[in-house]
Tab-separated table of C-alpha atoms in Angstrom:
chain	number	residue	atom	x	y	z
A	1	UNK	CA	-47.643	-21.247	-1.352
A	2	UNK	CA	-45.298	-19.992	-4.253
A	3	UNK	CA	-47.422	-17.243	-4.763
A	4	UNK	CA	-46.832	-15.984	-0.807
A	5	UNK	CA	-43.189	-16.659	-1.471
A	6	UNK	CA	-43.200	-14.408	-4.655
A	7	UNK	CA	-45.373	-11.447	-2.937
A	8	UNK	CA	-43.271	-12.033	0.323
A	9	UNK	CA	-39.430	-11.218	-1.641
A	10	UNK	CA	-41.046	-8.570	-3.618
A	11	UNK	CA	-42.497	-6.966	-0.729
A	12	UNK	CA	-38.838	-7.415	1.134
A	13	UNK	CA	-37.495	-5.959	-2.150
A	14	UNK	CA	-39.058	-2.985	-2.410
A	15	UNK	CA	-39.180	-2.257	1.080
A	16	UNK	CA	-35.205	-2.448	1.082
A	17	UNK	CA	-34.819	-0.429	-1.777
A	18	UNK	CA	-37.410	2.396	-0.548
A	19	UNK	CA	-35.738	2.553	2.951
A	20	UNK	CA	-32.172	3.859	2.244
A	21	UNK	CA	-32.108	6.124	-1.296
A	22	UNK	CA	-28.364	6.130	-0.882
A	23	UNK	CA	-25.684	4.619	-3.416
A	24	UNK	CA	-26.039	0.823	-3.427
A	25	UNK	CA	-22.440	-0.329	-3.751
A	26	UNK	CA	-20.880	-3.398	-2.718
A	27	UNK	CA	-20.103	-3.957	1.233
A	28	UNK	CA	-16.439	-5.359	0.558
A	29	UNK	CA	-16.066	-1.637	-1.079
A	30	UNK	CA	-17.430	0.106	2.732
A	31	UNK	CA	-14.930	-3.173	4.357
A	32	UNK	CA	-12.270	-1.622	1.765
A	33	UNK	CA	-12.766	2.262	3.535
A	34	UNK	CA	-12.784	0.353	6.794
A	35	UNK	CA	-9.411	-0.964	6.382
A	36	UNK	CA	-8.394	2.597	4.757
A	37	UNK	CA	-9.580	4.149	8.185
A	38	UNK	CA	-7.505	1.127	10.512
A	39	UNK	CA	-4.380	1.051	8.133
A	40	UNK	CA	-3.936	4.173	6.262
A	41	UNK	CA	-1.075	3.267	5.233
A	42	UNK	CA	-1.954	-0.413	3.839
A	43	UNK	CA	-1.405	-0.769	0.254
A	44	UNK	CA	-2.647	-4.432	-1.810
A	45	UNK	CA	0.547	-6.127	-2.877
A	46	UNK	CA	-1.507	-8.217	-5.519
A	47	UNK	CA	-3.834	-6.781	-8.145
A	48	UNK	CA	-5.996	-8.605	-10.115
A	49	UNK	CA	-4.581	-10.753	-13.619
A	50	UNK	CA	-7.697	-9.629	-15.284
A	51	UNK	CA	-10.307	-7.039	-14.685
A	52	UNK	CA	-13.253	-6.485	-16.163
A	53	UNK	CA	-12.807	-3.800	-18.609
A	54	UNK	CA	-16.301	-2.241	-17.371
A	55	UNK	CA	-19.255	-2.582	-15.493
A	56	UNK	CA	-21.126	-3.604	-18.337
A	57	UNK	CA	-18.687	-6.684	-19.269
A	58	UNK	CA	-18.592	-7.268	-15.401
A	59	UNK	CA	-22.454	-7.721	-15.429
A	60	UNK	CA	-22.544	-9.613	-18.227
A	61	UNK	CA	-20.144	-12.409	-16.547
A	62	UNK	CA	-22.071	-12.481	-13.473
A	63	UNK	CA	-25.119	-12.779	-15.717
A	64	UNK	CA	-23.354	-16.072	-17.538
A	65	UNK	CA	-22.540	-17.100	-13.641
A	66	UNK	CA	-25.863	-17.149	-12.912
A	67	UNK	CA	-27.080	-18.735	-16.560
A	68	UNK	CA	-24.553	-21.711	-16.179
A	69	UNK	CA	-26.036	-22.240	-12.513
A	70	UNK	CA	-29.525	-22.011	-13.572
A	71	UNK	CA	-29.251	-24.087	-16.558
A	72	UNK	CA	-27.665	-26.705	-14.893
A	73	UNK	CA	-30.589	-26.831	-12.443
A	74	UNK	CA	-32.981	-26.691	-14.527
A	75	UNK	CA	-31.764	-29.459	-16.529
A	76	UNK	CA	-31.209	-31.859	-13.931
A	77	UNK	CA	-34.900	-31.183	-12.352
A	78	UNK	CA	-36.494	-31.484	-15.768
A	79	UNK	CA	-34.332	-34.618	-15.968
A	80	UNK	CA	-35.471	-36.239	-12.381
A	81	UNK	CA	-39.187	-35.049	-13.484
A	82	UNK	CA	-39.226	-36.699	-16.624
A	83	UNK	CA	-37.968	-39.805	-15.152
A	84	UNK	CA	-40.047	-39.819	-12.181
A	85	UNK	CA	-42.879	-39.148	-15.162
A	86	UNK	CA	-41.753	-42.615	-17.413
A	87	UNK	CA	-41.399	-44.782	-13.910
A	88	UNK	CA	-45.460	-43.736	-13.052
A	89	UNK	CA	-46.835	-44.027	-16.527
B	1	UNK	CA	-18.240	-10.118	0.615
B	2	UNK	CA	-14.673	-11.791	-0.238
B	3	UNK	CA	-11.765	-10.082	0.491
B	4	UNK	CA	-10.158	-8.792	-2.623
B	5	UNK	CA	-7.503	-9.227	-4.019
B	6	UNK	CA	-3.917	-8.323	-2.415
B	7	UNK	CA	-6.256	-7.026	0.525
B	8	UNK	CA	-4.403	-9.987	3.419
B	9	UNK	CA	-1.183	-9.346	3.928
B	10	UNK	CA	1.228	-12.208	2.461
B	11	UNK	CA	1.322	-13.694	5.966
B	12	UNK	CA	-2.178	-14.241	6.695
B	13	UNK	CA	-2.770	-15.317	2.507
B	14	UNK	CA	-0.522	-18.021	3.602
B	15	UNK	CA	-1.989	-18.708	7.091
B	16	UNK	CA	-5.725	-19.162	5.606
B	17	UNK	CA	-4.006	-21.498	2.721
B	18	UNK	CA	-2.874	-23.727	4.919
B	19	UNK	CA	-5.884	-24.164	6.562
B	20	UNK	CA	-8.417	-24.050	3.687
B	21	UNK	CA	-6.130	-26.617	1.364
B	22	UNK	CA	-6.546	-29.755	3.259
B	23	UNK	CA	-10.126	-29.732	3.549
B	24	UNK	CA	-10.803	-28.861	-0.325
B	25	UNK	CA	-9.260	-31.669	-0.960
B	26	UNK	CA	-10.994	-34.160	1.192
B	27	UNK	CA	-13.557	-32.411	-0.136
B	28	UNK	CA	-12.564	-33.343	-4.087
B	29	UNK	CA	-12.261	-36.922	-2.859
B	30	UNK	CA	-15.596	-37.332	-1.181
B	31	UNK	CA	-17.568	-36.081	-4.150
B	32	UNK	CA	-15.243	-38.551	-6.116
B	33	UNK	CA	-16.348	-41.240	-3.200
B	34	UNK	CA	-20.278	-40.276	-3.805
B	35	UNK	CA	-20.505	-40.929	-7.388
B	36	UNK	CA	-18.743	-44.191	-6.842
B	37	UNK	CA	-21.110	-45.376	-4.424
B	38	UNK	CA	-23.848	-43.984	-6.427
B	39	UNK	CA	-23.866	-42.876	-10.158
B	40	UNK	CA	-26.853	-40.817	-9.512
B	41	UNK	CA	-25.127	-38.460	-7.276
B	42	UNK	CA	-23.191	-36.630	-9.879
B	43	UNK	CA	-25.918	-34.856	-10.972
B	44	UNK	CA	-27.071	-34.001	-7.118
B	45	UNK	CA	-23.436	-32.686	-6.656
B	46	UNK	CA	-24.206	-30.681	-10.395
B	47	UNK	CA	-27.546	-29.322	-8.665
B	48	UNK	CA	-25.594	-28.253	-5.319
B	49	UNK	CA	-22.560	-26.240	-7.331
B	50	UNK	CA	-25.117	-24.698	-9.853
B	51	UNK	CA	-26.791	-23.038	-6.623
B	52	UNK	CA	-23.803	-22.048	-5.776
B	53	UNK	CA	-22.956	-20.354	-8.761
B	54	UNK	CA	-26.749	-19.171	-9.344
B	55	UNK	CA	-26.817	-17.249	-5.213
B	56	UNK	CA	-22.980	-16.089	-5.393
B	57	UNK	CA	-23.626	-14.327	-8.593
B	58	UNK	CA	-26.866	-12.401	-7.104
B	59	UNK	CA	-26.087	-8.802	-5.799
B	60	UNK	CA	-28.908	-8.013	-3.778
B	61	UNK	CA	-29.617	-4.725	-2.126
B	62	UNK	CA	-29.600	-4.378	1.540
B	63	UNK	CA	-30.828	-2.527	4.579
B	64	UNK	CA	-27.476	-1.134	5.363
B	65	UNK	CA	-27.762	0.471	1.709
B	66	UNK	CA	-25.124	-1.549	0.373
B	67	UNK	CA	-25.003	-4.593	-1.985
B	68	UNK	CA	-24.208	-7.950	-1.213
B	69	UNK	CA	-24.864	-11.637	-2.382
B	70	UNK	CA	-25.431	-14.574	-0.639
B	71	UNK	CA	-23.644	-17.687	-0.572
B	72	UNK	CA	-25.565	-20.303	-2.114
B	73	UNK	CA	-24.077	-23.065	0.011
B	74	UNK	CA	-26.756	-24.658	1.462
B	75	UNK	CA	-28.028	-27.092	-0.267
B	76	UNK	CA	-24.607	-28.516	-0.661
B	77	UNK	CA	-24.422	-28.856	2.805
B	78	UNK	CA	-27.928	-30.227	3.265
B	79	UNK	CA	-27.388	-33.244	0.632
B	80	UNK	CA	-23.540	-33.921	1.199
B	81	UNK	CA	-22.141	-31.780	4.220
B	82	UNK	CA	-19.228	-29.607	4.380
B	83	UNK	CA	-16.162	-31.156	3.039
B	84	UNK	CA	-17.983	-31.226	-0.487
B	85	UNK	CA	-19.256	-28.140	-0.217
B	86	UNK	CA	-15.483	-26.507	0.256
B	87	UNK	CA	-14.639	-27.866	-2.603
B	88	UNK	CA	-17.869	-26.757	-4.665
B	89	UNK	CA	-17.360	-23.246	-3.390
B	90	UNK	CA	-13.583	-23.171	-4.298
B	91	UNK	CA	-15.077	-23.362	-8.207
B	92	UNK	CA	-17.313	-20.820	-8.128
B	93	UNK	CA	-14.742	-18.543	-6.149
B	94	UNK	CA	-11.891	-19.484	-8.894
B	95	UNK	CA	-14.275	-18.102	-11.263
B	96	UNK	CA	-15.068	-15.087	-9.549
B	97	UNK	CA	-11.280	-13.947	-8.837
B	98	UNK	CA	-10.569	-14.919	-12.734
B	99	UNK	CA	-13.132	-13.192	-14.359
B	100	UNK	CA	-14.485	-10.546	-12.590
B	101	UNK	CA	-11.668	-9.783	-10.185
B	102	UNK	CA	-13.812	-10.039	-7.429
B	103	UNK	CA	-11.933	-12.019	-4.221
B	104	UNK	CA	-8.559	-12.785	-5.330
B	105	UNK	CA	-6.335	-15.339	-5.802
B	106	UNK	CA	-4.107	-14.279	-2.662
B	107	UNK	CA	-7.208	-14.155	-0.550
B	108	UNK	CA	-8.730	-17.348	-2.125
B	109	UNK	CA	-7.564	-19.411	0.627
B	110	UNK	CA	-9.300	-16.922	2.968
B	111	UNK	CA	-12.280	-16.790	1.346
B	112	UNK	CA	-12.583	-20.525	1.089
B	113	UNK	CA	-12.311	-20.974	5.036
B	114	UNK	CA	-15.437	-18.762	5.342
B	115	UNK	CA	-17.458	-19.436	2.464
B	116	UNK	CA	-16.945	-22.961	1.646
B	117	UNK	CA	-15.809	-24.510	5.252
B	118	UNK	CA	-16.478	-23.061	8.428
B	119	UNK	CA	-19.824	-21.036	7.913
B	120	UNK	CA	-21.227	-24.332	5.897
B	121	UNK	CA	-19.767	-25.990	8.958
B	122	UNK	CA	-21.724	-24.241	11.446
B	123	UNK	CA	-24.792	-24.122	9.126
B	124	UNK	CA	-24.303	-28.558	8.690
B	125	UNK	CA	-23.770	-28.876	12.873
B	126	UNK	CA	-27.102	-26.940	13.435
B	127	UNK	CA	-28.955	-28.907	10.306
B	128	UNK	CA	-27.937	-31.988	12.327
B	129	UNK	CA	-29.087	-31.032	15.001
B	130	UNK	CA	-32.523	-30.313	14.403
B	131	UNK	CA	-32.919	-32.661	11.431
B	132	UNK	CA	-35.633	-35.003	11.793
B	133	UNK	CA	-36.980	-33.155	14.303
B	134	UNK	CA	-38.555	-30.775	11.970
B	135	UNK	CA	-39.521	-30.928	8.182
B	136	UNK	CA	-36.930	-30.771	5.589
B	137	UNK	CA	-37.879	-27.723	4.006
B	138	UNK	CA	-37.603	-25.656	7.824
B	139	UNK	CA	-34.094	-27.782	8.576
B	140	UNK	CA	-32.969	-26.400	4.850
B	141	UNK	CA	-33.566	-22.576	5.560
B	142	UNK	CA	-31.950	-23.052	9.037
B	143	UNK	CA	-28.747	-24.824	7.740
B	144	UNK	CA	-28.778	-22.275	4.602
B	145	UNK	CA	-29.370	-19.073	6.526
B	146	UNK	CA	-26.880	-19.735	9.097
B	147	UNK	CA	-23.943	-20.910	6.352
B	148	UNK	CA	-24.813	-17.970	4.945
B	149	UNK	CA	-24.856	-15.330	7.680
B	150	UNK	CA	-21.880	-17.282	9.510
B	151	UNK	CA	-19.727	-16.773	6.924
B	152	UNK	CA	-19.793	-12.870	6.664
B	153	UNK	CA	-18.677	-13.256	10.429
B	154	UNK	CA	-15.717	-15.077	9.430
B	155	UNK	CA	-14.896	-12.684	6.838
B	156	UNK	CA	-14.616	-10.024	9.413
B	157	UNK	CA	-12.927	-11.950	11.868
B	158	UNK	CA	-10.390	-12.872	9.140
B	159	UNK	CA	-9.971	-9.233	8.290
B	160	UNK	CA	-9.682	-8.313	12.043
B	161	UNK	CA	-6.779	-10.590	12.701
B	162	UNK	CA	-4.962	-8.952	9.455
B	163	UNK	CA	-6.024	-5.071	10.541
B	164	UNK	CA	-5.961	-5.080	14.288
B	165	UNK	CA	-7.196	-1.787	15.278
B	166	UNK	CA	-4.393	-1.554	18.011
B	167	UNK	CA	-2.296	-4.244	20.198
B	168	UNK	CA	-3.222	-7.505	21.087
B	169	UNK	CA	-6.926	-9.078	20.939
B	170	UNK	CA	-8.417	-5.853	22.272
B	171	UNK	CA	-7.096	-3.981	19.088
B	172	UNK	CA	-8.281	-7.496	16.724
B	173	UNK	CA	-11.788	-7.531	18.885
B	174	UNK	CA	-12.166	-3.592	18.073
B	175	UNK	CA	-11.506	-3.873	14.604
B	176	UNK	CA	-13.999	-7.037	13.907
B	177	UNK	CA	-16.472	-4.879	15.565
B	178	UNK	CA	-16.379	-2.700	12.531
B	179	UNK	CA	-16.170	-4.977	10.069
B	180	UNK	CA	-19.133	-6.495	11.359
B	181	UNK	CA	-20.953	-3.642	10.985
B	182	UNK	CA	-20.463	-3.388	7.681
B	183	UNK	CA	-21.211	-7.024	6.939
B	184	UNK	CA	-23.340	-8.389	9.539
B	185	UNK	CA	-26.257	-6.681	9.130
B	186	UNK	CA	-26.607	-5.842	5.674
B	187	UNK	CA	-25.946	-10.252	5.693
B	188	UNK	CA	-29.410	-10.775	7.721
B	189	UNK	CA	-32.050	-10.657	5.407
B	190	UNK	CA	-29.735	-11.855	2.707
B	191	UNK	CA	-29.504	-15.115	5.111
B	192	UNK	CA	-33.161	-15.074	5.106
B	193	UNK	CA	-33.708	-14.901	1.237
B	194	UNK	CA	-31.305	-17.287	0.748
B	195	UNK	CA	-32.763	-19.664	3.210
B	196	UNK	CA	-35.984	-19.728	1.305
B	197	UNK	CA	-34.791	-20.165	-1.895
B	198	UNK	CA	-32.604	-23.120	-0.620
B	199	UNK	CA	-35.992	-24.528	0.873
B	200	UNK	CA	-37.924	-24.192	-2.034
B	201	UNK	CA	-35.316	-25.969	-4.263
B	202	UNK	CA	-34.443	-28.516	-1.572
B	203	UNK	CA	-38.299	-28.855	-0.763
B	204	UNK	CA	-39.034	-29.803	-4.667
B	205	UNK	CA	-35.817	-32.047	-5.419
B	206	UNK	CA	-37.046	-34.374	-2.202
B	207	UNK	CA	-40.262	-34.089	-4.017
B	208	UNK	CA	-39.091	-35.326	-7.639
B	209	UNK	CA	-36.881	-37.842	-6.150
B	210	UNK	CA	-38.616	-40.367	-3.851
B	211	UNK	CA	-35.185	-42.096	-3.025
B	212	UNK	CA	-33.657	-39.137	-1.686
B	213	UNK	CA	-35.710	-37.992	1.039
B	214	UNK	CA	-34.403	-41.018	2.597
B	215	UNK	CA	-30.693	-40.472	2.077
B	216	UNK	CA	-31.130	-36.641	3.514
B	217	UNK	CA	-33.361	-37.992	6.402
B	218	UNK	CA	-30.419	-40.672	7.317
């Protein structure tokens, strides 16, 4: 069952990745070029308070996003598991 | 997917405050509620907020040939429906417009409506409908899908209403046709992954905890 599940994604995966050889960039950036092409003349009256300085310090806190997620999961399950473990023994 | 920053004019910043406000903060005092009535819940609500964080962070290649990342709402929806989950998804998208200046804090309002209230919404009315009628793990990647997908709609909707392509609703009904193109269908097998992974997770934590499947299934 997780094996399907793993084949399944990589197969979707790939297949995505094959299909269009064209930049990958974000969608809000095409919805940014959207709103360029509606209101030319529409310019953000906010900016950011802090920016990444570069992509590589961007990735690295959507990488620690995704860490802090995981390892909260993964605690918790390992948690339920080892309790559900102690009740049964 | 969420509208950067300075991207809604002040008017409609305001406008999707107002509405998004409220609810966040029911929100913060249900969850408060849950542990109350049950100490075990806190780390359930922990579980539900670190999928957030883990799916929102994940920017995944698309048909369109563009990146986007799902939403990671629903298995807050499943396990405590949507007033929680606004306020979950207000964390994770005060993070995101603090750290990596992606959404804003102008548009946070906006982006709360649609990621943490009304496409959870939609995704919680359809899990109740067909809950108990079919298996937990199929009712998960139905409600998680549809949060998902739902809420790119209401992200172009919401940047219709602020760029009208001309007068009136014609000119806010031309414009969300656009945005939806951009969104829409790069969103639909983003949905998809996003409702098996919620599934999977969902499917194992009923699984691990024999209590629960009876506390989803009421």
């Amino acid at each position: 069952m997780k094996l399907k599940v793993i084949v399944l994604l990589t197969a979707i995966f790939f297949f995505v990745t094959i299909a269009a050889a064209e930049e990958w960039a974000g969608a809000d950036e095409k919805a940014e070029e959207v709103i360029g092409d509606i209101a030319p003349d529409y310019e953000p009256w906010f900016s950011p308070i802090f920016e990444p300085p570069s992509g590589e310090i961007e990735s690295l806190l959507f990488s620690l996003q995704a860490a802090i997620g995981s390892l909260i999961i993964g605690y918790i399950i390992g948690y339920y598991r080892g309790t559900r473990y102690a009740r049964n023994a | 997917m969420h509208i950067m920053e300075g991207f809604l004019p002040p008017f409609w910043a305001a406008v999707w405050y107002a509405f998004s406000l409220p609810i966040v903060g029911y929100g913060t005092y249900r969850a408060k509620k849950e542990i109350e009535k049950n100490p075990k819940n806190k780390s359930l609500l922990a579980v539900a907020a670190g999928f957030i964080f883990v799916l929102s962070a994940l920017k995944i290649p698309s048909v369109t040939g563009s990146c986007s990342h799902p939403t990671g709402t629903g298995i807050a929806v499943v396990l405590f429906g949507p007033a929680i989950t606004a306020f979950l998804s207000i964390i994770v998208l005060l993070y995101q417009a603090l750290l990596l200046a992606h959404g804003g804090l102008t548009t946070l309002g906006a982006n709360t409506a649609s990621m943490g209230i009304v496409g959870p919404f939609v995704g919680w009315l359809i899990y109740r409908a067909i809950k108990g009628k079919t298996s937990i793990k199929v009712s998960t990647f139905v409600a998680a899908a549809v949060a998902d997908w739902v809420t790119y709609v209401v992200t172009s909707i919401q940047l219709a209403l602020a760029f009208p392509a001309g007068a009136g609703v014609a000119g806010v009904i031309a414009s969300a046709t656009k945005f939806l193109a951009v969104f829409s269908v790069t969103q639909i097998p983003l949905a998809i992954i996003e409702g098996i992974v919620a599934a999977l997770l969902m499917g194992y934590l009923v699984q691990i905890r024999d209590d629960l499947s009876v506390e989803v299934a009421a």
